[in-house]
PDB file of C-alpha atoms in Angstrom:
ATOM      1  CA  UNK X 175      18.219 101.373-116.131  1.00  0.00           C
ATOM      2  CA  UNK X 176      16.680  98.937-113.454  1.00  0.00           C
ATOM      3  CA  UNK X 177      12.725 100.701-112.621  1.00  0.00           C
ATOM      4  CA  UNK X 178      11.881  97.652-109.915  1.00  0.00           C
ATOM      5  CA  UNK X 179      13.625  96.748-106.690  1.00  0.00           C
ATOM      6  CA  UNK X 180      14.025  93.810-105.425  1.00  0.00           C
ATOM      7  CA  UNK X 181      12.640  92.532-101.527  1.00  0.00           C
ATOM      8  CA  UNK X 182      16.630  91.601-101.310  1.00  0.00           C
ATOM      9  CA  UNK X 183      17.852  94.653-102.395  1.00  0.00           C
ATOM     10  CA  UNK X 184      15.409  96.948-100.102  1.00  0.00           C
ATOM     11  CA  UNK X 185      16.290  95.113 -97.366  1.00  0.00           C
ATOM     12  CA  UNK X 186      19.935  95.081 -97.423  1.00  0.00           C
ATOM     13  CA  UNK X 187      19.833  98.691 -97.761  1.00  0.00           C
ATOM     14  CA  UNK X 188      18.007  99.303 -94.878  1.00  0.00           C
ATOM     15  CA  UNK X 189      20.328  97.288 -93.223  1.00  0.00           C
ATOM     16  CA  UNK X 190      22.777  98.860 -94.129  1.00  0.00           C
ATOM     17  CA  UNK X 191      21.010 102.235 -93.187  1.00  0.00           C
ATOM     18  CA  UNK X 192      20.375 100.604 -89.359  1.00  0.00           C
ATOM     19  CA  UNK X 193      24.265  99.828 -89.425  1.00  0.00           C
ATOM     20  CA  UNK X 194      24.775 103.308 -90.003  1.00  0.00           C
ATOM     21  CA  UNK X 195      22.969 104.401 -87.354  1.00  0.00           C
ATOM     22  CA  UNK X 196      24.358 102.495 -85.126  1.00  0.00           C
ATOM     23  CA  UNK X 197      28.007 102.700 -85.954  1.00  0.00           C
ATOM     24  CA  UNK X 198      27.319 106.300 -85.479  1.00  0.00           C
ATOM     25  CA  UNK X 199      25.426 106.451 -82.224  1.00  0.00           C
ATOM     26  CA  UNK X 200      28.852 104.164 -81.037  1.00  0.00           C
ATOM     27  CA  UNK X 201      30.973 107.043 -82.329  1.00  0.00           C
ATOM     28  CA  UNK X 202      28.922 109.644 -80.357  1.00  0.00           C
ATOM     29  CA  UNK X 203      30.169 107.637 -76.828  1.00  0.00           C
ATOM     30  CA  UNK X 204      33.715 108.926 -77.834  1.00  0.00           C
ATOM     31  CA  UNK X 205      32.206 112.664 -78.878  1.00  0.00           C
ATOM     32  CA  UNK X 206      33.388 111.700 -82.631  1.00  0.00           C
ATOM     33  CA  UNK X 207      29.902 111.509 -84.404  1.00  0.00           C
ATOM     34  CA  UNK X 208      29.657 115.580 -84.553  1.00  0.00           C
ATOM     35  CA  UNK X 209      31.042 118.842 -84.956  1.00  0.00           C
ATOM     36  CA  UNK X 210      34.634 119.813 -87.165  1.00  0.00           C
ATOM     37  CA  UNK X 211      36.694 116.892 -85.875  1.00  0.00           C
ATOM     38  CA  UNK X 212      33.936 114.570 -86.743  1.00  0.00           C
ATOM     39  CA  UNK X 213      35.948 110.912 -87.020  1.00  0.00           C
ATOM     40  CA  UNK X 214      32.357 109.067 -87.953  1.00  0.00           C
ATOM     41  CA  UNK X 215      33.131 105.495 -88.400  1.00  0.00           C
ATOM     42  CA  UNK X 216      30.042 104.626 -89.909  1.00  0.00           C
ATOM     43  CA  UNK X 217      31.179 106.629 -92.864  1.00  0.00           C
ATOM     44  CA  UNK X 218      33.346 104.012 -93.897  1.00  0.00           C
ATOM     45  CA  UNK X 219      29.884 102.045 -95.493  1.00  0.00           C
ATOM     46  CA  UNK X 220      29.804 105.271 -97.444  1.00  0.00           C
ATOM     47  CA  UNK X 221      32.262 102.529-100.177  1.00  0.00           C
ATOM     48  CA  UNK X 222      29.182  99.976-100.428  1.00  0.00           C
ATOM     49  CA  UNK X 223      27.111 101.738-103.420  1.00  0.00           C
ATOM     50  CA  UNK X 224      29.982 100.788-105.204  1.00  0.00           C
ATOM     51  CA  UNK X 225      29.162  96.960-105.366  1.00  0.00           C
ATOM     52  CA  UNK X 226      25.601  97.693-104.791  1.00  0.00           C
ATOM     53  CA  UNK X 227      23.941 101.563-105.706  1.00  0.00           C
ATOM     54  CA  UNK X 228      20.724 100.683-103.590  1.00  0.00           C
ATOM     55  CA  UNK X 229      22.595 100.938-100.304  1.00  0.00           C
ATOM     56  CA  UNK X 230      23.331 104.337-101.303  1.00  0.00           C
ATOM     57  CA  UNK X 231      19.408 105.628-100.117  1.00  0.00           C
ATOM     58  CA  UNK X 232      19.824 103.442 -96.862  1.00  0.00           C
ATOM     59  CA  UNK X 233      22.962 105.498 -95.898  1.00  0.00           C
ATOM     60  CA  UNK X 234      20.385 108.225 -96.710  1.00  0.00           C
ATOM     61  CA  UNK X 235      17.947 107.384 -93.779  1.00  0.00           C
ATOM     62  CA  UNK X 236      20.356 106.140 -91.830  1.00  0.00           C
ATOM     63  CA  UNK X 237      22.103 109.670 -91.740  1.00  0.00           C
ATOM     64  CA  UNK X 238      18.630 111.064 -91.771  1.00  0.00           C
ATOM     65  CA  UNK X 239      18.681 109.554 -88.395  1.00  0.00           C
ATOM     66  CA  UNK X 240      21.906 109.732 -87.067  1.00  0.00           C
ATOM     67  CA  UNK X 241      21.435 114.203 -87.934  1.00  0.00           C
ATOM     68  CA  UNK X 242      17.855 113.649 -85.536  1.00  0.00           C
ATOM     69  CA  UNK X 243      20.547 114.055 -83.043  1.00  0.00           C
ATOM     70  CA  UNK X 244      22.924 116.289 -84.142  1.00  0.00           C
ATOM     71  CA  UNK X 245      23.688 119.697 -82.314  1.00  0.00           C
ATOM     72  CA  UNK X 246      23.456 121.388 -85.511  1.00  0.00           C
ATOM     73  CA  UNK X 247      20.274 121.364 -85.911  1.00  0.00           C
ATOM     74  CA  UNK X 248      17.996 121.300 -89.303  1.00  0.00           C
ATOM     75  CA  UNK X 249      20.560 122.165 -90.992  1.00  0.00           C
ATOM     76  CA  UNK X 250      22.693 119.556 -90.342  1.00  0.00           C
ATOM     77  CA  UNK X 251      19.235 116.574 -91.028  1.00  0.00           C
ATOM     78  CA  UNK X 252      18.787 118.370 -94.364  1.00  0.00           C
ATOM     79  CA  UNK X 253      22.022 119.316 -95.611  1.00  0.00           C
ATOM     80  CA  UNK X 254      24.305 116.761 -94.186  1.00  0.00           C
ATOM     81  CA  UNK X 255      22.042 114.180 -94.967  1.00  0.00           C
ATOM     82  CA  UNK X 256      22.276 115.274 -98.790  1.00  0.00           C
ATOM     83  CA  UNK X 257      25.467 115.178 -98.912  1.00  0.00           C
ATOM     84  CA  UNK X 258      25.878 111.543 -97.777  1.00  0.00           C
ATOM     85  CA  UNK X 259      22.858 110.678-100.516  1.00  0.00           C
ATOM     86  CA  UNK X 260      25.325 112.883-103.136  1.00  0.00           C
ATOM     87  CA  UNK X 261      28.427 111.055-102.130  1.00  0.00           C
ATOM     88  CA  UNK X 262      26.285 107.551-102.004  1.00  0.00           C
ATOM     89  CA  UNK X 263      25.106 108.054-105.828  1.00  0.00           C
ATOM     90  CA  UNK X 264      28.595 109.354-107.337  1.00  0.00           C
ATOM     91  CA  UNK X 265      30.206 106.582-105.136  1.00  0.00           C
ATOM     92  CA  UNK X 266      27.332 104.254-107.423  1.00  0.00           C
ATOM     93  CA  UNK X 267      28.907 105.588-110.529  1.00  0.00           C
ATOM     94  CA  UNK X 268      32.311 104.979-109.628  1.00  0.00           C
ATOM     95  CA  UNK X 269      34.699 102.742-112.136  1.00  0.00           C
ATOM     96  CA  UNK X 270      37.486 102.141-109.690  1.00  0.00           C
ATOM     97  CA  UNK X 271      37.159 100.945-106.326  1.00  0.00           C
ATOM     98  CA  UNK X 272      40.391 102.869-105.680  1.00  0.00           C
ATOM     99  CA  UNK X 273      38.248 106.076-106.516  1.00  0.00           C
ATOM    100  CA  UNK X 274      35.306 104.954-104.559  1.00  0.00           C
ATOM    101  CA  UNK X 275      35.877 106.571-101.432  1.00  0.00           C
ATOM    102  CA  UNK X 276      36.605 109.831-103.262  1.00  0.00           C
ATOM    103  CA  UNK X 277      32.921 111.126-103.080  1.00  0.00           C
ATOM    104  CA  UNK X 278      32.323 110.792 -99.531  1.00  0.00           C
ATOM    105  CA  UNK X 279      35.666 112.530 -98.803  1.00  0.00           C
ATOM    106  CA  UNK X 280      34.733 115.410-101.321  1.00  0.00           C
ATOM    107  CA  UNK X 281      30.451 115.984 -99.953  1.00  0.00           C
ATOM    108  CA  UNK X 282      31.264 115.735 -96.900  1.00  0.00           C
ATOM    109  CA  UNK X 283      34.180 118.229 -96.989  1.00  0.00           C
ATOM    110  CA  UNK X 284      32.747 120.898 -98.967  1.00  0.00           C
ATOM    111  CA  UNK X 285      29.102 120.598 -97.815  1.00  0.00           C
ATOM    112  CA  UNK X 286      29.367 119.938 -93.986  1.00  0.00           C
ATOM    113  CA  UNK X 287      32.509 121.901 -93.756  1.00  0.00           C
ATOM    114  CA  UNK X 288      29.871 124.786 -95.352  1.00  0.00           C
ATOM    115  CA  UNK X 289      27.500 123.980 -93.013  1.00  0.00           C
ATOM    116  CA  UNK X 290      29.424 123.958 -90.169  1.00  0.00           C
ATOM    117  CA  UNK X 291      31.361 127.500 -91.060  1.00  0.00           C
ATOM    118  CA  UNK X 292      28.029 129.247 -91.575  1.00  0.00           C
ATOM    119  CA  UNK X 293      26.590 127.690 -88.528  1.00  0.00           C
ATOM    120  CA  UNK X 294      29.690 129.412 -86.450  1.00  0.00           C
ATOM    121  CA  UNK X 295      30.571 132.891 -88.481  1.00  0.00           C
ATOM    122  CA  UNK X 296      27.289 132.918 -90.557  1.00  0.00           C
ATOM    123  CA  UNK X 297      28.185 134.801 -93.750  1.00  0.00           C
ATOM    124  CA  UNK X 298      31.174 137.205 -92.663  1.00  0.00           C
ATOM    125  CA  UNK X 299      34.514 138.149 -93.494  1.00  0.00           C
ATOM    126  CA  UNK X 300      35.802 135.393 -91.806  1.00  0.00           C
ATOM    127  CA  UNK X 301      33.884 133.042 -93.910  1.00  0.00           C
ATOM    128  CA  UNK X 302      36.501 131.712 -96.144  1.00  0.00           C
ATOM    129  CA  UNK X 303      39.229 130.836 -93.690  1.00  0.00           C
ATOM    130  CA  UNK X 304      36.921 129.428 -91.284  1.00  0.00           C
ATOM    131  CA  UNK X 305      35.553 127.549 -94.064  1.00  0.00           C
ATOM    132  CA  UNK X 306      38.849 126.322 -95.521  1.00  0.00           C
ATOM    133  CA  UNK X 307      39.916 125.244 -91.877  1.00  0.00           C
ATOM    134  CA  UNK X 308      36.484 123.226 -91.929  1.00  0.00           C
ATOM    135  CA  UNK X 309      36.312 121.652 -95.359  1.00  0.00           C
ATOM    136  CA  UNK X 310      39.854 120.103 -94.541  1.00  0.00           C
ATOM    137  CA  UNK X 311      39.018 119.202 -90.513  1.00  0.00           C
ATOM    138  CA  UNK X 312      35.963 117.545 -91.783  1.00  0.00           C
ATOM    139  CA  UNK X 313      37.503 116.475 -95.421  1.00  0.00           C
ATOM    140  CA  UNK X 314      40.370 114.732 -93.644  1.00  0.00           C
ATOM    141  CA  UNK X 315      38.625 112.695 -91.054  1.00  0.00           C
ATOM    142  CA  UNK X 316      36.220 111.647 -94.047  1.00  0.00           C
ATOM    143  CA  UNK X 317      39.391 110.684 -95.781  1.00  0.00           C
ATOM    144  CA  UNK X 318      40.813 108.816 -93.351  1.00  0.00           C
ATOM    145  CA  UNK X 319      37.550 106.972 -92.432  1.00  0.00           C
ATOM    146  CA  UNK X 320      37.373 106.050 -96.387  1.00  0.00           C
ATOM    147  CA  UNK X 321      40.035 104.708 -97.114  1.00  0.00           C
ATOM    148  CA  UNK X 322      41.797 103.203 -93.677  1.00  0.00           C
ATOM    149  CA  UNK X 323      38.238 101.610 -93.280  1.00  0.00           C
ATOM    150  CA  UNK X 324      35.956 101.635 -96.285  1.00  0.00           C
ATOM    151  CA  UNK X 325      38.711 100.393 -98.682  1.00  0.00           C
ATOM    152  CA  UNK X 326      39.552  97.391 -96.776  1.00  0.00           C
ATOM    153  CA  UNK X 327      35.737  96.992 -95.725  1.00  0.00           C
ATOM    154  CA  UNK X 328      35.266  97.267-100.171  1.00  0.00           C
ATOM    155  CA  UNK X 329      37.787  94.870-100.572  1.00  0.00           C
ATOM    156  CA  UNK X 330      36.999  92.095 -97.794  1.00  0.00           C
ATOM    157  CA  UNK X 331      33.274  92.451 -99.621  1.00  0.00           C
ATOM    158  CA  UNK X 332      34.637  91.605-102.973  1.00  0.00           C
ATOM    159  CA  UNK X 333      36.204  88.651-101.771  1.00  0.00           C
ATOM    160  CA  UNK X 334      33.069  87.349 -99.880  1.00  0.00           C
ATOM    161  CA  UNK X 335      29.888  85.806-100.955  1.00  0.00           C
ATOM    162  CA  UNK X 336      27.704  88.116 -99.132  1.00  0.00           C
ATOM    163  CA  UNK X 337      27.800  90.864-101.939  1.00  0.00           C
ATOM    164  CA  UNK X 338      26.593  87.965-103.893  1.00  0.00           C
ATOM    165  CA  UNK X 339      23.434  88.601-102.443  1.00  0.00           C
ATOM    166  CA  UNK X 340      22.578  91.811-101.913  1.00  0.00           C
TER     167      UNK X 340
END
C-alpha cells in the first residue's frame, strides 16, 4: 500500500473537491442540491476514485463544503459527508467500472435517506415507511446521476490522457 502522496495527486483531488463544490452550488440555483429529491450533479465525480482513490478524500471536503450550506444542519456536514467519503473508498476498491457507480447509489441511499427520515419523523412509528420512501427518492436520483453521468464521465476519462496524470 502507497504511505506518500504525491504534489500531483493532492492537487488533483482538491480539484476535484472545488469541482464538487461548485457543480453543487450550480445545482442549488435549480433547488436540486438538497432535501429527498436531491438530483446533485456533482455526484456524478463520485465514479473518479475508480481510476484514481485519492480523489475520493477531495469529494470528502468538497461535500464537507457543499453540507456548510445545507438546511439540514450538522447532521447533514457530518453524516452526509461520510457517506460520500464511504461511497468514494468502496468506489476505490471497485473491479468493474460497470460497478463503480454502485457505492454512491447505495451511501447515499441508505445513509442520507436515514438522515433525512429521522430529521422529519425522528424515531417513530412512521420511521420505516418514511424511510423506505427516502432511501429510494434519494437512492434513485443518486442512481441516475451515476450512471447517466458518472459512467460516461468514467468512460470519456479512460479514453483521455488526463487520467494519465493525476
Amino acid at each position: 500500500m502507497k504511505t506518500r502522496l504525491t504534489v500531483r495527486e493532492i492537487t488533483f483531488a482538491a480539484l476535484v473537491g472545488a469541482l464538487y463544490v461548485t457543480m453543487s452550488c450550480f445545482g442549488n440555483i435549480f433547488g436540486w442540491t438538497y432535501g429527498i429529491f436531491q438530483f446533485r450533479f456533482a455526484e456524478a465525480l463520485t465514479v473518479l476514485p475508480f481510476l484514481c482513490p485519492t480523489t475520493a478524500w477531495g469529494l470528502f471536503a468538497g461535500c464537507i463544503l457543499t453540507n456548510l450550506l445545507s438546511p439540514y444542519g450538522m447532521p447533514d456536514l457530518i453524516f452526509g459527508s461520510l457517506a460520500t467519503l464511504t461511497a468514494g473508498l468502496l468506489t476505490a476498491r471497485c473491479k468493474s467500472r460497470w460497478l463503480a457507480p454502485l457505492p454512491p447509489v447505495i451511501c447515499n441511499g441508505l445513509i442520507v435517506g436515514a438522515l433525512l427520515t429521522w430529521s422529519e419523523t425522528g424515531f417513530t412509528a412512521a420511521f420505516p415507511a418514511a424511510f423506505a420512501f427516502n432511501a429510494l427518492s434519494v437512492g434513485g436520483a443518486e442512481l441516475l446521476v451515476c450512471y447517466i453521468l458518472g459512467l460516461p464521465l468514467l468512460e470519456m476519462l479512460t479514453r483521455s490522457k488526463v487520467m494519465r496524470l493525476a
